Amino acid sequence: MGKKYNALLSISTLPLELLLKVFRCDVTPRMDFGDPSRHLRRISQVCHNWRKAALGTPYLWSQLIECQSIPPKWFRVVLRRARSSPLRVTVLPPQDMASEPTVTNVQLALRELGNIGELEILGSVNKWITRAMIKHLQQQPAPSLKRLTFTVDGDHPYDLDSSHIEVQLLPANIFCGVAGPLQHLTLSSCLIDLRSPLYHHLTSLSMTDIPKAAAPSVSHFLDALRNMPDLTSLSLTSVLLASAPERHVEDVHLPRLSNLKINEHTAQCSQLLPRLRYPAIRRFDLHLQAFDRTRQTNLSDLIKQPLSGVEPFPFCTMLRDFYIGFSTRPQELRLDVDSDFFSVSWAVNPSVSSYTEALNILSSFVDDVAPRGSHCEMLTLDFCSDMSNLPECIIYNDFARPFSPVTILDVKGTNLRMDRFFDYLSTPNSGSMRPNSATSDSTSDSDACDSFCTAPTPTMQLPNLQHLFLDSKNASPSLIRFLEHRKECGYAIEYVHFTCLSDQSMLDTVKALCSSVTVDAPSSPVREEPREYFDYEGEEDIDSELDYLVE
């Protein structure tokens, strides 16, 4: 490539290693959509030298085993080309009993169970093939299996009950107890018996929405964790049942655990988290779904060492009616798996509790997290339409103390909710909204709301606020009054950002009340460029024997 005139190397003499990287990048990301056989043709209907290289590279073919879309004739060719390279197999349920191609492909793929490195199964409690697959998986070992994903769906919510326990609770002897050793396990709406030896070498475990008929208790799950010393990532969402309170459970040490994500009810979290020890933790994400009426949950009992030395929470998000969360990264950066991340959030369902009870719980949560939340720099408020009937005091509870350091406010939602928010902050008596200690438990919800809303303090709400981000297309009179109020009191906003604002007069008014205003430019329509590669639609009918692959 360094020849005169910077001429490109002849395509027929492109280095094999570079050529295979091009093939791999071109084919693998495209297998998630469209007709897979078309992508197989893309790496075979090329010049003679390139085709020879593609056909002689088992890895390229081992990544393309998608049982539902590939016609059986293609499927056989792919299996043959993959040879000894560990297969990556995806099994989706057939659309109906007559889906012969899918059934045939599943049978062909599972015959190669000893050579499968990654297996993803999406089953259904109402499909006969799911039960047939589970029976087959109990009869053969999978010595090459490193990654397993198993998801069970039902056509209706009542499908996922105890009547389908043979699909939702997979036996401990699946794969004859031999797999890999298996390193990555993802289970959704089903559970492999925790006594299975498949858990012993896991480095990553993710469980989601386990039906109650199959869900383990906290104590049984802790017992299973003792057999997973290599675990580095653990994610649980609606998995556990509360254990009997009289049972004593020893602490579980997970020396390599660096990523912990728990989304469970408070009762289960109160039993699980105090028993875990994780000295190598880097990413901690805790969401408490509800509260335990029988005990007072102390957040410090759930967040153990070494989290006490972690940086304070500079970001806070309040969503819907009774949700609040603190984190060390804003929402858009949470997916950056290479960076440290710590988050604690709590949601209370007002349908199962009174406003008074819910407010006390949220107030207690804010108090508990205040040592970290008092350093909050950015507050995100997302006002959804389903909040329209809730009083402001419910949503803006406890602003004054933990949120006083906030310098950046990001407000999203309907114009009505945003206007009511700015009207509230512009009220001279707006201040801390903590419940009156004299309020008795028998106080009605409406009276409780009044006690939160009518406790004015002379302090300015969010006194350090400097930057305002608005997901709005207009500057309402309520916003103008808020900016005027801040400027008159000596707390002028420095910077305001709109996602879109077309009213020039309003824009000029806002500019007069703060130092800087920016507006996102409208996005231009994306032009679809013509395809630069051959369109192989319908070519399989012309070349039905696939001679160029079978050669």
XYZ file of C-alpha atoms in Angstrom:
551
model
C 0.000 0.000 0.000
C 3.023 2.249 0.062
C 3.629 2.099 -3.669
C 3.943 5.075 -5.988
C 0.851 7.304 -6.216
C -0.414 5.592 -3.034
C -2.048 2.937 -5.205
C -4.183 0.348 -3.436
C -3.014 -3.232 -3.346
C -4.630 -5.476 -5.922
C -7.784 -7.012 -4.500
C -6.657 -10.481 -5.510
C -3.524 -10.191 -3.324
C -5.099 -8.565 -0.277
C -3.543 -10.128 2.860
C -5.695 -13.020 4.074
C -5.833 -11.768 7.657
C -7.143 -8.352 6.562
C -9.598 -9.906 4.113
C -11.137 -12.116 6.799
C -11.519 -9.104 9.107
C -13.461 -7.345 6.349
C -15.698 -10.390 5.902
C -16.273 -10.673 9.631
C -17.231 -7.007 10.035
C -19.489 -7.150 6.982
C -21.435 -10.278 7.839
C -21.746 -10.672 11.600
C -23.593 -7.392 12.448
C -26.080 -8.014 9.646
C -27.361 -11.328 10.970
C -29.812 -9.683 13.333
C -32.183 -8.728 10.535
C -33.119 -9.635 7.004
C -32.605 -12.902 5.185
C -29.411 -14.519 6.552
C -28.834 -16.480 3.344
C -28.334 -13.183 1.495
C -25.462 -12.317 3.808
C -23.944 -15.750 3.308
C -23.904 -15.092 -0.419
C -22.112 -11.790 0.183
C -18.961 -13.595 1.309
C -19.133 -16.394 -1.256
C -20.125 -14.758 -4.558
C -16.861 -12.888 -4.953
C -13.677 -13.408 -6.951
C -12.093 -16.864 -6.913
C -9.357 -16.058 -4.382
C -11.739 -14.352 -1.998
C -14.289 -17.160 -2.231
C -11.602 -19.725 -1.490
C -10.564 -17.784 1.611
C -14.153 -17.396 2.808
C -15.064 -21.049 2.304
C -11.910 -22.116 4.117
C -12.591 -20.076 7.266
C -14.881 -22.018 9.651
C -15.264 -19.063 12.024
C -17.223 -17.033 9.468
C -19.815 -19.770 9.105
C -19.976 -20.735 12.760
C -21.446 -17.306 13.615
C -24.401 -17.592 11.230
C -26.520 -20.374 12.726
C -29.954 -18.747 13.009
C -32.496 -21.551 12.987
C -35.617 -19.655 11.982
C -34.671 -17.697 8.881
C -32.173 -19.873 7.017
C -33.703 -22.449 4.646
C -32.696 -26.004 5.628
C -30.591 -26.459 2.466
C -28.521 -23.420 3.488
C -28.460 -24.578 7.079
C -26.843 -27.896 6.159
C -24.199 -26.105 4.097
C -23.425 -23.695 6.932
C -23.053 -26.523 9.441
C -20.713 -28.348 7.097
C -18.614 -25.244 6.463
C -18.377 -24.438 10.181
C -16.748 -27.811 10.834
C -14.960 -27.856 14.204
C -15.251 -24.133 14.983
C -17.539 -23.537 18.023
C -21.014 -22.657 16.752
C -23.148 -19.686 17.759
C -26.745 -20.911 17.530
C -29.988 -18.933 17.889
C -33.274 -20.822 18.257
C -36.560 -18.932 17.905
C -39.968 -20.594 18.320
C -41.788 -21.593 15.116
C -44.794 -19.497 14.208
C -47.070 -22.526 14.078
C -47.076 -26.314 14.097
C -46.446 -26.368 10.357
C -43.143 -24.473 10.502
C -41.137 -27.403 9.166
C -38.019 -25.409 8.195
C -37.523 -24.134 11.737
C -38.155 -27.546 13.294
C -35.732 -29.169 10.864
C -33.050 -26.582 11.570
C -33.464 -26.935 15.333
C -33.013 -30.678 15.017
C -29.925 -30.208 12.850
C -28.408 -27.652 15.229
C -29.007 -29.643 18.405
C -27.306 -32.651 16.841
C -24.185 -30.466 17.011
C -24.705 -29.710 20.719
C -21.215 -30.904 21.550
C -19.808 -28.254 19.194
C -21.978 -25.266 20.224
C -20.091 -22.438 21.938
C -22.969 -19.923 22.241
C -26.621 -20.951 22.463
C -29.576 -18.552 22.579
C -33.055 -20.061 22.930
C -36.300 -18.099 22.865
C -38.992 -20.578 23.839
C -42.686 -20.365 24.575
C -44.718 -22.188 27.190
C -47.326 -22.865 24.507
C -44.990 -24.373 21.887
C -44.456 -28.121 21.855
C -40.968 -27.671 20.449
C -39.825 -25.924 23.657
C -40.586 -28.984 25.756
C -38.995 -31.210 23.136
C -35.823 -29.100 23.191
C -35.599 -29.194 26.987
C -35.943 -32.977 26.936
C -33.198 -33.213 24.316
C -30.898 -30.866 26.262
C -31.080 -33.187 29.266
C -29.713 -36.097 27.244
C -26.525 -34.641 25.739
C -23.531 -32.819 27.225
C -22.364 -29.485 25.814
C -18.601 -29.495 26.460
C -17.927 -26.429 24.255
C -20.727 -24.229 25.627
C -19.447 -20.927 27.047
C -22.536 -18.710 26.806
C -26.214 -19.646 27.293
C -29.293 -17.414 26.987
C -32.703 -18.961 27.708
C -35.933 -16.951 27.529
C -39.468 -18.278 27.978
C -42.450 -16.262 26.777
C -46.181 -16.750 27.137
C -48.996 -15.534 24.925
C -50.795 -14.200 28.018
C -49.635 -13.271 31.538
C -51.460 -16.251 33.017
C -49.349 -18.567 30.853
C -46.409 -18.014 33.197
C -47.769 -19.877 36.212
C -47.187 -23.179 37.971
C -48.954 -25.153 35.224
C -45.850 -24.696 33.044
C -43.278 -25.459 35.724
C -41.480 -28.010 33.519
C -40.604 -25.150 31.135
C -40.010 -22.437 33.729
C -37.834 -24.522 36.088
C -35.222 -26.362 34.069
C -33.697 -29.439 35.733
C -30.268 -29.480 37.346
C -29.115 -32.224 34.952
C -29.581 -30.115 31.812
C -26.691 -30.841 29.393
C -26.034 -33.855 31.642
C -24.445 -31.330 33.997
C -21.586 -30.782 31.527
C -21.243 -27.423 29.764
C -18.073 -25.651 28.848
C -17.345 -24.759 31.623
C -20.224 -22.313 31.163
C -19.146 -18.716 31.810
C -22.104 -16.496 30.820
C -25.692 -17.374 31.755
C -28.772 -15.237 31.033
C -32.212 -16.451 32.142
C -35.515 -14.659 31.558
C -38.854 -15.968 32.880
C -37.229 -19.315 33.653
C -34.652 -20.760 36.028
C -32.160 -23.594 35.896
C -32.233 -25.471 39.199
C -29.703 -23.770 41.476
C -28.220 -27.168 42.358
C -26.930 -27.537 38.804
C -23.121 -27.718 38.424
C -23.462 -25.306 35.482
C -23.345 -22.395 37.945
C -19.952 -23.282 39.415
C -17.710 -21.630 36.792
C -19.873 -18.635 35.877
C -18.310 -15.217 35.486
C -21.580 -13.481 34.481
C -25.111 -14.252 35.705
C -28.254 -12.337 34.705
C -31.791 -13.286 35.791
C -35.011 -11.442 34.977
C -38.702 -11.915 35.841
C -38.542 -15.402 37.316
C -42.110 -16.727 37.899
C -43.012 -17.231 41.548
C -43.509 -20.952 40.952
C -39.806 -21.234 40.085
C -38.293 -18.304 42.024
C -35.748 -19.129 44.758
C -35.764 -17.655 48.237
C -33.020 -15.233 49.233
C -31.366 -17.794 51.507
C -31.324 -20.480 48.809
C -29.866 -18.019 46.314
C -27.141 -17.024 48.773
C -26.293 -20.703 49.193
C -25.955 -20.997 45.407
C -23.699 -17.919 45.237
C -21.169 -19.669 47.476
C -20.466 -21.989 44.542
C -19.730 -19.094 42.137
C -16.337 -17.770 43.296
C -15.392 -16.525 39.804
C -18.470 -14.310 39.403
C -17.627 -10.816 38.114
C -21.112 -9.626 37.057
C -24.461 -10.255 38.765
C -27.818 -8.817 37.647
C -31.150 -9.651 39.323
C -34.525 -8.164 38.363
C -37.678 -9.515 40.039
C -36.074 -12.860 40.836
C -36.163 -13.556 44.572
C -38.705 -14.462 47.229
C -38.248 -13.318 50.810
C -36.798 -15.940 53.152
C -38.245 -16.996 56.469
C -36.959 -14.462 59.031
C -35.826 -17.097 61.535
C -33.197 -18.676 59.254
C -29.620 -17.500 59.819
C -27.444 -17.181 56.717
C -23.687 -16.667 56.677
C -22.078 -13.928 54.600
C -21.119 -14.699 50.999
C -17.744 -13.479 49.723
C -17.474 -12.688 46.006
C -13.861 -11.517 45.653
C -14.048 -10.836 41.891
C -17.493 -9.249 41.648
C -17.124 -5.875 39.923
C -20.642 -5.293 38.514
C -23.729 -5.655 40.716
C -27.244 -4.706 39.587
C -30.201 -5.432 41.860
C -33.823 -4.527 41.069
C -35.925 -6.147 43.783
C -38.417 -5.357 46.522
C -37.011 -3.784 49.647
C -37.707 -6.883 51.746
C -35.572 -9.074 49.491
C -32.822 -6.441 49.245
C -32.739 -6.144 53.039
C -32.067 -9.879 53.276
C -29.657 -10.187 50.335
C -27.350 -7.166 50.278
C -26.187 -7.154 53.928
C -24.924 -10.712 53.378
C -22.796 -9.933 50.296
C -19.134 -8.954 50.417
C -17.663 -7.543 47.196
C -14.278 -5.835 47.685
C -13.644 -5.416 43.925
C -16.948 -3.662 43.073
C -16.825 -0.966 40.365
C -20.435 -0.712 39.182
C -23.270 -0.764 41.716
C -26.875 -0.249 40.610
C -29.603 -0.707 43.221
C -33.305 -0.109 42.611
C -35.771 -0.713 45.428
C -39.121 -1.561 43.864
C -41.240 -1.085 46.972
C -40.955 -0.844 50.719
C -41.248 -3.333 53.543
C -44.096 -2.341 55.837
C -42.792 -4.594 58.620
C -39.370 -3.007 59.071
C -37.509 0.275 58.759
C -35.008 -0.097 55.936
C -31.720 1.695 56.464
C -29.858 2.399 53.248
C -26.517 2.189 55.029
C -27.254 -1.483 55.741
C -27.690 -2.152 52.025
C -24.639 -0.255 50.760
C -21.676 -1.992 52.334
C -17.936 -1.401 52.120
C -16.079 -0.368 50.055
C -18.878 1.832 48.715
C -18.521 4.232 51.632
C -15.362 5.566 50.006
C -16.955 6.138 46.619
C -17.421 9.626 45.236
C -20.661 11.393 46.236
C -23.697 11.224 43.978
C -23.582 14.293 41.692
C -26.676 13.290 39.670
C -30.274 12.874 40.744
C -33.334 11.884 38.715
C -36.986 12.136 39.721
C -39.468 10.321 37.494
C -43.217 9.888 37.492
C -44.909 10.307 40.837
C -42.923 8.398 43.469
C -39.491 7.653 42.018
C -36.176 9.162 42.981
C -32.651 8.028 42.145
C -29.099 9.184 42.827
C -26.128 8.187 40.665
C -22.510 9.001 39.877
C -23.183 9.182 36.124
C -25.959 10.832 34.110
C -28.506 8.597 32.419
C -26.886 8.734 28.990
C -23.529 7.457 30.299
C -24.811 4.469 32.245
C -24.123 2.083 29.371
C -20.423 2.874 29.411
C -19.366 -0.462 30.877
C -15.729 0.594 31.197
C -16.395 3.367 33.713
C -17.263 3.132 37.392
C -20.933 3.644 38.121
C -22.980 3.761 41.320
C -26.709 4.285 41.490
C -29.381 3.983 44.163
C -33.063 4.527 43.413
C -36.378 3.907 45.101
C -39.926 3.708 43.765
C -43.114 3.628 45.810
C -46.408 2.549 44.289
C -49.092 4.949 45.589
C -51.796 2.451 44.659
C -50.723 0.233 47.568
C -50.024 2.999 50.066
C -51.459 6.301 51.154
C -49.889 9.574 50.087
C -48.829 10.182 53.673
C -47.055 6.836 53.904
C -45.416 7.224 50.499
C -44.197 10.727 51.302
C -42.701 9.588 54.595
C -40.880 6.752 52.824
C -39.440 9.012 50.144
C -38.494 11.590 52.759
C -36.708 8.901 54.758
C -34.890 7.711 51.631
C -33.679 11.228 50.824
C -32.508 11.664 54.422
C -30.629 8.366 54.241
C -28.848 9.240 51.017
C -28.273 12.888 52.008
C -24.580 12.412 52.920
C -24.023 11.666 49.228
C -27.001 13.499 47.751
C -25.968 16.725 49.443
C -23.254 16.946 46.796
C -25.757 16.656 43.941
C -24.779 18.874 41.006
C -27.359 17.932 38.366
C -31.051 17.258 38.906
C -33.235 15.709 36.194
C -37.012 16.023 36.483
C -39.102 13.999 34.072
C -42.748 15.019 34.278
C -44.939 12.382 32.658
C -48.547 12.893 31.651
C -49.708 10.410 34.290
C -48.600 12.871 36.995
C -51.089 15.556 36.037
C -53.427 14.919 38.970
C -50.772 14.844 41.684
C -50.142 17.920 43.840
C -46.817 19.702 43.391
C -45.818 18.996 46.958
C -45.662 15.279 46.158
C -43.223 15.769 43.286
C -40.952 18.512 44.628
C -40.632 17.105 48.146
C -37.375 17.824 49.997
C -35.799 20.141 47.442
C -34.344 22.609 49.895
C -31.726 20.627 51.788
C -30.308 17.774 49.647
C -30.659 19.648 46.351
C -29.354 23.056 47.378
C -25.937 22.461 45.679
C -27.605 21.714 42.311
C -26.136 23.872 39.536
C -27.713 22.105 36.515
C -31.436 21.424 36.152
C -32.765 19.289 33.293
C -36.565 19.452 32.972
C -38.549 17.199 30.640
C -42.218 16.461 30.138
C -45.464 18.143 29.178
C -45.724 21.923 28.949
C -48.465 21.974 31.581
C -46.334 20.152 34.127
C -43.297 22.309 33.395
C -45.356 25.494 33.750
C -46.722 24.374 37.108
C -43.190 23.552 38.226
C -41.828 26.998 37.348
C -44.884 28.674 38.902
C -44.146 26.766 42.092
C -40.474 27.838 42.160
C -41.482 31.454 41.480
C -43.765 31.584 44.525
C -42.138 33.724 47.261
C -43.126 31.241 49.987
C -41.933 28.137 48.141
C -39.457 26.248 50.234
C -38.847 23.061 52.054
C -41.850 20.769 51.992
C -41.311 18.428 54.870
C -44.265 16.963 56.731
C -45.381 18.499 59.972
C -44.194 16.268 62.804
C -47.514 16.807 64.519
C -49.389 15.169 61.654
C -50.918 11.964 62.941
C -51.174 8.703 61.035
C -54.917 9.183 60.838
C -54.589 12.400 58.862
C -56.308 12.193 55.489
C -54.262 12.198 52.313
C -55.553 15.621 51.267
C -54.667 17.087 54.666
C -51.253 15.452 54.465
C -50.630 17.039 51.084
C -51.628 20.409 52.506
C -49.187 19.973 55.380
C -46.400 19.400 52.872
C -47.360 22.342 50.693
C -48.087 24.950 53.341
C -44.831 24.943 55.286
C -43.090 27.958 53.717
C -39.495 28.886 54.418
C -37.762 32.123 53.429
C -34.964 30.305 51.573
C -34.614 30.327 47.792
C -35.201 26.991 46.102
C -32.098 25.677 44.301
C -29.997 28.743 45.221
C -26.925 27.559 43.266
C -28.804 26.816 40.048
C -26.955 28.272 37.032
C -27.776 26.109 33.997
C -31.257 25.183 32.812
C -31.968 22.555 30.117
C -35.523 22.454 28.779
C -37.054 19.758 26.616
C -39.578 22.270 25.317
C -40.441 24.037 22.075
C -41.567 27.295 23.624
C -40.741 29.727 26.407
C -43.938 30.008 28.412
C -44.970 32.966 30.598
C -44.343 30.719 33.618
C -40.710 30.288 32.600
C -40.346 34.047 32.054
C -41.757 34.742 35.535
C -39.341 32.204 37.009
C -36.330 33.827 35.302
C -37.506 37.303 36.374
C -37.979 36.106 39.959
C -34.466 34.644 40.067
C -32.914 37.810 38.637
C -34.798 40.132 41.001
C -33.657 38.076 44.006
C -30.017 38.043 42.896
C -30.021 34.412 41.728
C -30.110 34.957 37.966
C -29.805 31.911 35.701
C -26.636 32.074 33.593
C -27.433 29.611 30.807
C -30.678 28.293 29.269
C -30.841 25.613 26.589
C -33.933 24.755 24.512
C -34.318 21.699 22.311
C -36.312 23.868 19.916
C -37.608 27.443 20.080
C -39.083 29.244 17.088
C -40.642 32.307 18.796
C -38.018 35.027 18.297
C -39.675 37.495 20.679
C -39.696 34.935 23.490
C -36.092 34.100 22.700
C -35.134 37.769 23.004
C -36.968 38.000 26.339
C -35.104 34.985 27.721
C -31.770 36.402 26.507
C -32.453 39.598 28.444
C -32.882 37.608 31.665
C -29.778 35.403 31.497
C -26.233 35.468 30.138
C -26.507 32.857 27.398
C -29.228 31.027 25.453
C -28.790 28.183 22.969
C -31.293 26.325 20.810
C -30.766 22.980 19.109
C -30.859 23.253 15.332
C -33.621 21.223 13.680
C -32.311 17.969 12.285
C -32.159 17.633 8.530
C -33.854 14.683 6.852
C -31.458 11.839 6.163
C -31.023 11.023 2.509
C -30.814 7.339 1.779
C -27.832 6.735 -0.462
C -28.075 4.088 -3.171
C -26.585 0.732 -2.227
C -23.081 0.097 -3.449
C -23.250 -3.677 -3.198
C -25.056 -6.232 -5.299
C -28.655 -6.991 -4.529
C -29.040 -10.740 -4.256
C -32.785 -10.813 -3.726
C -34.304 -13.847 -5.388
C -30.941 -15.307 -6.342
C -31.461 -18.438 -4.298
C -34.114 -19.623 -6.748
C -31.637 -19.245 -9.608
C -28.846 -21.061 -7.793
C -30.962 -23.552 -5.899
C -28.248 -26.197 -5.610
C -25.734 -23.791 -4.041
C -22.928 -25.350 -6.091
C -20.520 -22.540 -5.362
C -20.689 -23.369 -1.653
C -20.795 -27.132 -1.851
C -17.798 -27.395 -4.178
